[in-house]
mmCIF file of C-alpha atoms and ligand atoms in Angstrom:
data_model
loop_
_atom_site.group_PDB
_atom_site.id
_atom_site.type_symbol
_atom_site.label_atom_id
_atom_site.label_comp_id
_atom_site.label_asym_id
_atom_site.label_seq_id
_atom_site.Cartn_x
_atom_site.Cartn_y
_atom_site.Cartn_z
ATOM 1 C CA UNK A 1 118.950 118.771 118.438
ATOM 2 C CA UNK A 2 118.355 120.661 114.996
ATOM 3 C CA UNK A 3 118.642 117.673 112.731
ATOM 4 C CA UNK A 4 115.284 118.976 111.282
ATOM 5 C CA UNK A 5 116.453 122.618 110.143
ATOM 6 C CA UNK A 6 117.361 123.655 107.413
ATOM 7 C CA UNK A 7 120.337 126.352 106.572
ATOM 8 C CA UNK A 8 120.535 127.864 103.351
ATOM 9 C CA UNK A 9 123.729 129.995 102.126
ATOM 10 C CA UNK A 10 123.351 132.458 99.524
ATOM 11 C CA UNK A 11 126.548 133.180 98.380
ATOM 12 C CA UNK A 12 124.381 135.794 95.841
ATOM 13 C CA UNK A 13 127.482 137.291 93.755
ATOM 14 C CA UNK A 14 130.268 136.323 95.608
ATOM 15 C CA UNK A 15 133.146 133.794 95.079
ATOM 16 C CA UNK A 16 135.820 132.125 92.142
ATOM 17 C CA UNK A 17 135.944 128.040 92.007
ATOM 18 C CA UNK A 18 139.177 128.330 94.502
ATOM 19 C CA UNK A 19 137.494 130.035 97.045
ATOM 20 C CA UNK A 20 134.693 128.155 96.836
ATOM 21 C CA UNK A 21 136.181 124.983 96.860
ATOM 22 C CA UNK A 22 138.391 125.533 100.270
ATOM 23 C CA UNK A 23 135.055 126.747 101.786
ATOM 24 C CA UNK A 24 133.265 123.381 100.773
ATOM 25 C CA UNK A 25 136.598 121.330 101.125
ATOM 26 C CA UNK A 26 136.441 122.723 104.829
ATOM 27 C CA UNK A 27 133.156 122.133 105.527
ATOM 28 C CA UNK A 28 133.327 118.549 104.686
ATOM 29 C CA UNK A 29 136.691 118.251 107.327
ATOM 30 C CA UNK A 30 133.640 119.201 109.684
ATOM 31 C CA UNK A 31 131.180 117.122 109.005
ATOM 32 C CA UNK A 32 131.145 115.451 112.118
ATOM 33 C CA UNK A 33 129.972 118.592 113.868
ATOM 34 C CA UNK A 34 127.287 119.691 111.249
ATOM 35 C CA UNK A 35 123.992 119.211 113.107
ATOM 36 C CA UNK A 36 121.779 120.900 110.633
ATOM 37 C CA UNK A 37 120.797 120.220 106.916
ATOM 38 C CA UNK A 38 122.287 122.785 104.520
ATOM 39 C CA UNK A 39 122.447 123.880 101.033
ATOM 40 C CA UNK A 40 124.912 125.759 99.076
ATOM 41 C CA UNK A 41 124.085 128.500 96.733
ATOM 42 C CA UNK A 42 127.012 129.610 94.608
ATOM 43 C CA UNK A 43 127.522 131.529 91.383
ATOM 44 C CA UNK A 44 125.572 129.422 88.337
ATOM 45 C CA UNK A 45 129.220 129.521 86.614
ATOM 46 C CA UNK A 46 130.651 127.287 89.436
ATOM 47 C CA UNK A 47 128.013 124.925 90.181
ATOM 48 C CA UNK A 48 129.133 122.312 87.964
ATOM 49 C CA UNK A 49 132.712 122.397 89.103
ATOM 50 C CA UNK A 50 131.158 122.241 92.991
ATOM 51 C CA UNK A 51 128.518 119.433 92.635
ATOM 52 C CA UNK A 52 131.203 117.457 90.409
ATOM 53 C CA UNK A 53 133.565 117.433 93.239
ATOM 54 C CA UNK A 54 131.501 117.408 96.578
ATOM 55 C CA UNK A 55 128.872 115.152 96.154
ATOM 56 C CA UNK A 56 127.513 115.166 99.888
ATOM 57 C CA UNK A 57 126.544 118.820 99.514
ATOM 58 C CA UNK A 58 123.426 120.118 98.531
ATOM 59 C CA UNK A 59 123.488 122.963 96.054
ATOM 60 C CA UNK A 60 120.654 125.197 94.642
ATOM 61 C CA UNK A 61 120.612 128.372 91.734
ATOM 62 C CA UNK A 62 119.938 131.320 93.119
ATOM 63 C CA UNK A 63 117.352 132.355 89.535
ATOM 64 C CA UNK A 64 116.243 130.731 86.702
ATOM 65 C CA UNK A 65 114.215 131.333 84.157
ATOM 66 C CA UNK A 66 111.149 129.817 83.231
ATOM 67 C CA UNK A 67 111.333 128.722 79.972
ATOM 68 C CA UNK A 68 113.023 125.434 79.402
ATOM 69 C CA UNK A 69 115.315 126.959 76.441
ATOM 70 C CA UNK A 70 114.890 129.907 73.325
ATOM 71 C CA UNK A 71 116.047 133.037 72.365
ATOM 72 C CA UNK A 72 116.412 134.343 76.136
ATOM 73 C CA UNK A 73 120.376 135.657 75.886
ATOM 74 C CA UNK A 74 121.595 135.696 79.487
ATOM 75 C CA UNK A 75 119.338 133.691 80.497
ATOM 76 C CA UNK A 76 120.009 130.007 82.278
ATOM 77 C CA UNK A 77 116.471 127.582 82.353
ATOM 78 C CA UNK A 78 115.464 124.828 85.567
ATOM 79 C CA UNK A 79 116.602 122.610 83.433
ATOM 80 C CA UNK A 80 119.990 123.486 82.770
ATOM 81 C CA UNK A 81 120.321 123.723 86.622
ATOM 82 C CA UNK A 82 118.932 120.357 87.408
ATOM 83 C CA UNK A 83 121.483 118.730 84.480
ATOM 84 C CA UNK A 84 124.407 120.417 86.515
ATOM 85 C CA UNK A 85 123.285 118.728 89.718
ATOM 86 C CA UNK A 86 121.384 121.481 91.419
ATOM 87 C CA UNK A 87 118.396 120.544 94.090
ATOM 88 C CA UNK A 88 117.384 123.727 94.772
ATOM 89 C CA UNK A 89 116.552 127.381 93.161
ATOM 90 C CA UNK A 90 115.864 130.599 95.068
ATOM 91 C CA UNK A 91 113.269 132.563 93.686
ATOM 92 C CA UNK A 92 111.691 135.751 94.170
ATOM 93 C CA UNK A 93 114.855 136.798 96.259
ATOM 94 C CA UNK A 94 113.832 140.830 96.948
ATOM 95 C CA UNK A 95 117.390 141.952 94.651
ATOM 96 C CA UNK A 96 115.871 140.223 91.771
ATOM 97 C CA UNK A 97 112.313 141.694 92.415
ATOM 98 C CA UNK A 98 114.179 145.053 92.396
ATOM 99 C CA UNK A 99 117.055 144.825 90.065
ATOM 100 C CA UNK A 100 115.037 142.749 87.812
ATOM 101 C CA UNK A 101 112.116 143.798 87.777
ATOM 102 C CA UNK A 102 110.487 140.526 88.931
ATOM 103 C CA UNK A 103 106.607 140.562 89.535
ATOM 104 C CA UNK A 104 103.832 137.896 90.341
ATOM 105 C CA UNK A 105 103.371 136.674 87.223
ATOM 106 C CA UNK A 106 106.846 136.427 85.826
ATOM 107 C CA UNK A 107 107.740 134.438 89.856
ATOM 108 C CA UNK A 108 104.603 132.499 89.017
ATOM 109 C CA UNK A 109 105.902 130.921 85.865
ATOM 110 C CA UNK A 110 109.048 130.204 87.431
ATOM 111 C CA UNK A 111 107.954 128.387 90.465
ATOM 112 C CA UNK A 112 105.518 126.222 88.001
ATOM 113 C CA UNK A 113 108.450 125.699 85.891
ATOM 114 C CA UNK A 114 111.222 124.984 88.759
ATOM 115 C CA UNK A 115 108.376 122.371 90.567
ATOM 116 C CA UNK A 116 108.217 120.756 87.061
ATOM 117 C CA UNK A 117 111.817 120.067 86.911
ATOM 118 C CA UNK A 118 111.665 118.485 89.977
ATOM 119 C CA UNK A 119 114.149 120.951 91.863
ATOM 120 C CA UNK A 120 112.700 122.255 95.225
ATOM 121 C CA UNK A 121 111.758 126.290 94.790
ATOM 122 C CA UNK A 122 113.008 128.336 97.919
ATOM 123 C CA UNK A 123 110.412 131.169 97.562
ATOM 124 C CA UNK A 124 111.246 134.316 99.234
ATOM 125 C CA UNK A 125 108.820 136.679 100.832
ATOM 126 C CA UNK A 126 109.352 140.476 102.390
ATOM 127 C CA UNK A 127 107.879 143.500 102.932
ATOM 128 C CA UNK A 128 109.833 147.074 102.478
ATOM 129 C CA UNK A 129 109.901 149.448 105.635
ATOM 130 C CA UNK A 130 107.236 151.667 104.576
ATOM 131 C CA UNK A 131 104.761 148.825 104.242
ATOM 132 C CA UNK A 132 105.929 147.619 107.912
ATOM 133 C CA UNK A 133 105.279 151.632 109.207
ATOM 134 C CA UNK A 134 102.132 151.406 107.907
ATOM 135 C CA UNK A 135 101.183 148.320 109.335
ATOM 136 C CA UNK A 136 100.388 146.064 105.930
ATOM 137 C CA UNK A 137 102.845 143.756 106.190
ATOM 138 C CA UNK A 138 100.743 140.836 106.380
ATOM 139 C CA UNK A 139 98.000 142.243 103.013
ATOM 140 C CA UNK A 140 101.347 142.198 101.252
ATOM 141 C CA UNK A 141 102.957 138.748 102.044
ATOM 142 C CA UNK A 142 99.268 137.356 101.379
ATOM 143 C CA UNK A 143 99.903 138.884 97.841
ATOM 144 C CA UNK A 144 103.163 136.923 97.544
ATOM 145 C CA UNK A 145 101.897 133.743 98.367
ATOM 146 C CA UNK A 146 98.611 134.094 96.763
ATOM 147 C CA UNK A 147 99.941 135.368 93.049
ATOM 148 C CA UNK A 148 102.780 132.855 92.979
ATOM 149 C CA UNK A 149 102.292 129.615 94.847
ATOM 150 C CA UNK A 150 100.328 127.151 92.634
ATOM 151 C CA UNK A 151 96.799 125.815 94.196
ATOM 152 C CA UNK A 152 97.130 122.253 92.553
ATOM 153 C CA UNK A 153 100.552 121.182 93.824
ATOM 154 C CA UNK A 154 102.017 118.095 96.106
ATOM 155 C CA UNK A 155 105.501 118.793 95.693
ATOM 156 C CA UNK A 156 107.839 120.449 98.316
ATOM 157 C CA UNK A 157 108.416 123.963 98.074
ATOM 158 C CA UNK A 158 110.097 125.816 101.169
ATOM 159 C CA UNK A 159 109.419 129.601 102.035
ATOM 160 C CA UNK A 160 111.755 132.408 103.308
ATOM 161 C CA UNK A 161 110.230 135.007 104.997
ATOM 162 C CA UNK A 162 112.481 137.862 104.409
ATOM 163 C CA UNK A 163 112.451 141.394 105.371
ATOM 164 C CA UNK A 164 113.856 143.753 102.889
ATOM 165 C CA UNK A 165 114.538 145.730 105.919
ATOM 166 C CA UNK A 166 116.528 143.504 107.776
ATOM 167 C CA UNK A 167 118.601 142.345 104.651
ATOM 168 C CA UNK A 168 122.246 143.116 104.797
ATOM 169 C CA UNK A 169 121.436 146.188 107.375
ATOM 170 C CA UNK A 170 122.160 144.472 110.766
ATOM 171 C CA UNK A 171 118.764 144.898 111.985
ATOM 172 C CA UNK A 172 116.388 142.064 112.564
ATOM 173 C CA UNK A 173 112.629 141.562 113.507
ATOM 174 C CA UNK A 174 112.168 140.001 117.053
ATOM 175 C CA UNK A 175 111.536 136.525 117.258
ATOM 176 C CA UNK A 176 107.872 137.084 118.258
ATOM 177 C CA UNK A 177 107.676 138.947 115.168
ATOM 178 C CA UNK A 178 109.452 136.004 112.907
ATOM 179 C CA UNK A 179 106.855 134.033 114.959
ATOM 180 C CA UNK A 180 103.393 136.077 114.292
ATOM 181 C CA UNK A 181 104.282 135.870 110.486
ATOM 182 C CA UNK A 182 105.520 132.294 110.712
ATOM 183 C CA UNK A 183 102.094 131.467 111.897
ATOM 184 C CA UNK A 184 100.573 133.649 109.337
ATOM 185 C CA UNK A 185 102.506 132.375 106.555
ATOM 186 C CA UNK A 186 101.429 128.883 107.545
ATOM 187 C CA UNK A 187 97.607 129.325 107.648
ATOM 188 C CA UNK A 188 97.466 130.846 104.301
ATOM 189 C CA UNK A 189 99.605 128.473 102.247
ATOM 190 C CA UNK A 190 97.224 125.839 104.205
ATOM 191 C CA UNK A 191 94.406 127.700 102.743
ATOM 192 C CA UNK A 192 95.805 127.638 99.022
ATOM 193 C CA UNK A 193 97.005 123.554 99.244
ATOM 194 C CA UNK A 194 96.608 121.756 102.324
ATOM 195 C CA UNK A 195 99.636 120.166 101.224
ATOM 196 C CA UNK A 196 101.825 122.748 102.433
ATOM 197 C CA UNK A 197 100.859 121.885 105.246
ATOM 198 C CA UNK A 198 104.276 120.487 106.279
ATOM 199 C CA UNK A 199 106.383 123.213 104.200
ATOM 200 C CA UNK A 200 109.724 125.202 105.775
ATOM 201 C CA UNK A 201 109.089 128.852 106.840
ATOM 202 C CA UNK A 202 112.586 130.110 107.071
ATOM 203 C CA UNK A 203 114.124 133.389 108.133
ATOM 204 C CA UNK A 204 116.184 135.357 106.343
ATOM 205 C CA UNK A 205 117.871 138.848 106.771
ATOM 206 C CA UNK A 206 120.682 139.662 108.958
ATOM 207 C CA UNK A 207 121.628 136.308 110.210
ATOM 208 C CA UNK A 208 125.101 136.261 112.119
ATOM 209 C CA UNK A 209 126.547 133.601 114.241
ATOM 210 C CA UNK A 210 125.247 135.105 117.287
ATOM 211 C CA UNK A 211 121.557 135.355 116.309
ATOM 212 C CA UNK A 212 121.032 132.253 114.895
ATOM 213 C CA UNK A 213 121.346 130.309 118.337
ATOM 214 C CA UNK A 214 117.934 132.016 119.454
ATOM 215 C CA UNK A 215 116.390 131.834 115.660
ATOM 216 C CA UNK A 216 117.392 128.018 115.612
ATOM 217 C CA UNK A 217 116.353 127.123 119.252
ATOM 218 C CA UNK A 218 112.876 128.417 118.211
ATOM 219 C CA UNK A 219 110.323 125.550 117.260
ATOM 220 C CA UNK A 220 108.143 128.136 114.858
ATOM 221 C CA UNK A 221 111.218 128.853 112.630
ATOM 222 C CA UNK A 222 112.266 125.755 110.310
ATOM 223 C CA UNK A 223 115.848 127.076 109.096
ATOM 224 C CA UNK A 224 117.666 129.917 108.219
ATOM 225 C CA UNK A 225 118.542 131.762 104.537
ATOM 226 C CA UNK A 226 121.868 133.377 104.928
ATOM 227 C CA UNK A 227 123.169 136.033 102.832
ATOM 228 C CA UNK A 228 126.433 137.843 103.913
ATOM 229 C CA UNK A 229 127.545 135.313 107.242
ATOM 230 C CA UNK A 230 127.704 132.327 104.673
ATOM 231 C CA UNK A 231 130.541 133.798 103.070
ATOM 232 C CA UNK A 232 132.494 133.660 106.213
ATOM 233 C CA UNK A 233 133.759 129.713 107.065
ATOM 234 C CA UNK A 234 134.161 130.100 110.737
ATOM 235 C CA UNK A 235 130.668 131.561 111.576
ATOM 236 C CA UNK A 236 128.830 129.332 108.492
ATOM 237 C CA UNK A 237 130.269 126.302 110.461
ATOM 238 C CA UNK A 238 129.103 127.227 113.391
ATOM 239 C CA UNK A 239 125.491 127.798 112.547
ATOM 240 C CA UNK A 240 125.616 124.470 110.866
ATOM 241 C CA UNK A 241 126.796 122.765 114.484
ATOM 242 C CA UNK A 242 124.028 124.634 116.387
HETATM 243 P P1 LIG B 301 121.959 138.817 104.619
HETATM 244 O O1 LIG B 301 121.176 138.435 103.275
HETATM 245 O O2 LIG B 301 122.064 137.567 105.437
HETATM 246 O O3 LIG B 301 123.295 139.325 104.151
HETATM 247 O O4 LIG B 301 121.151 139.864 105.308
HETATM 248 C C1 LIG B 301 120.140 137.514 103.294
HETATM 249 C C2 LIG B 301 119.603 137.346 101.906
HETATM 250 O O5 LIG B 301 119.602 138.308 101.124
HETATM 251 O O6 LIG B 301 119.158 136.242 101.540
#
């Protein structure tokens, strides 16, 4: 029914290699029963290891930085990624806008940089509570997608609409809600490259097994960006069998 959606796990700093591996050795028992597409995004440090052994998942980064290489100590380029078999890279996750100190222009660089490489860049999007009090949540998710998405592009790029609010707290928006600014989201990347035309709008924050029946059942939202519940086999499993 959901062959079309798309589930990503963001195991953000979470996980060794054994943990990891009976997670994705489990998984692949399963396959039979996965419905949905998914994509795994461990540690960097395991990657390697992961992609080496299961070569029917997808995995992603979860950061990157936009240079290719240099003096940049911590740092781990696109293009390292892509050479340890990654598809994907989150960027512009809300704990690396905050923690890092990410802003448009250094998230513009890296989405030019990660569509270069060829990977697919998950972008996420989110307002804080006070800008959703005050009513601007959609002046600052235009921001987002203005400053950052490039105008010239063709290649994929997927979205996550995240609110920083309903991240790790339990609390989500409605669907209508995850609808409005689905259909939002849509008409302005349209307006910036009619090529995105086609792109994923997932949802991210708070996603449990329970939710994501009525999240996935809904035609306006393309997939799912799971923090916390993709740790846990039992209910990742399930979401992927929806
Ligand atoms: P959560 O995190 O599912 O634990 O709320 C989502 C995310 O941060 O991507």
């Amino acid at each position: 029914m959901n062959k079309d959606k798309l589930i990503v796990a963001n195991w953000k700093m979470n996980f060794l290699y054994k943990d990891a591996f009976k997670f994705c050795k489990k998984i692949l028992s399963k396959k039979k029963l996965i419905k949905n597409n998914f994509v795994i995004c461990p540690p960097t440090t395991i990657i390697l290891q992961l992609s080496s052994k299961f070569r029917e998942i997808n995995f992603g980064a979860q950061d990157c930085h936009y240079e290719k290489s240099g003096s940049y100590t911590g740092d781990i380029s696109a293009f390292m990624l892509k050479n340890i078999n990654c598809k994907y890279v989150i960027i512009g996750h809300s704990e690396r806008r905050k923690y890092h100190y990410e802003d448009h222009i250094i998230l513009k660089k890296k989405m030019e940089t990660v569509l270069n490489t060829s990977l697919i860049p998950i972008y996420c999007i989110g307002e804080d509570v006070n800008t959703k009090k005050k009513g601007n949540t959609k002046d600052y998710l235009l921001k987002q997608l203005l400053n950052v998405l490039p105008k010239k592009n063709k290649k994929k790029i997927i979205i996550a609409y995240e609110p920083i609010w309903a991240i790790g707290s339990g609390i989500t928006p409605t669907i209508d809600e995850i609808w409005e600014i689905n259909l939002y989201i849509k008409k302005i990347i349209t307006k910036i490259n009619l090529s995105y035309k086609k792109t994923a709008i997932l949802y991210g924050g708070s996603v449990n097994k329970d939710n994501s029946l009525f999240f996935l059942k809904n035609n306006n939202i393309d997939g799912l960006l799971i923090g916390g519940t993709s740790l846990n086999y039992n209910a990742f499993s399930s979401i992927l069998s929806y």
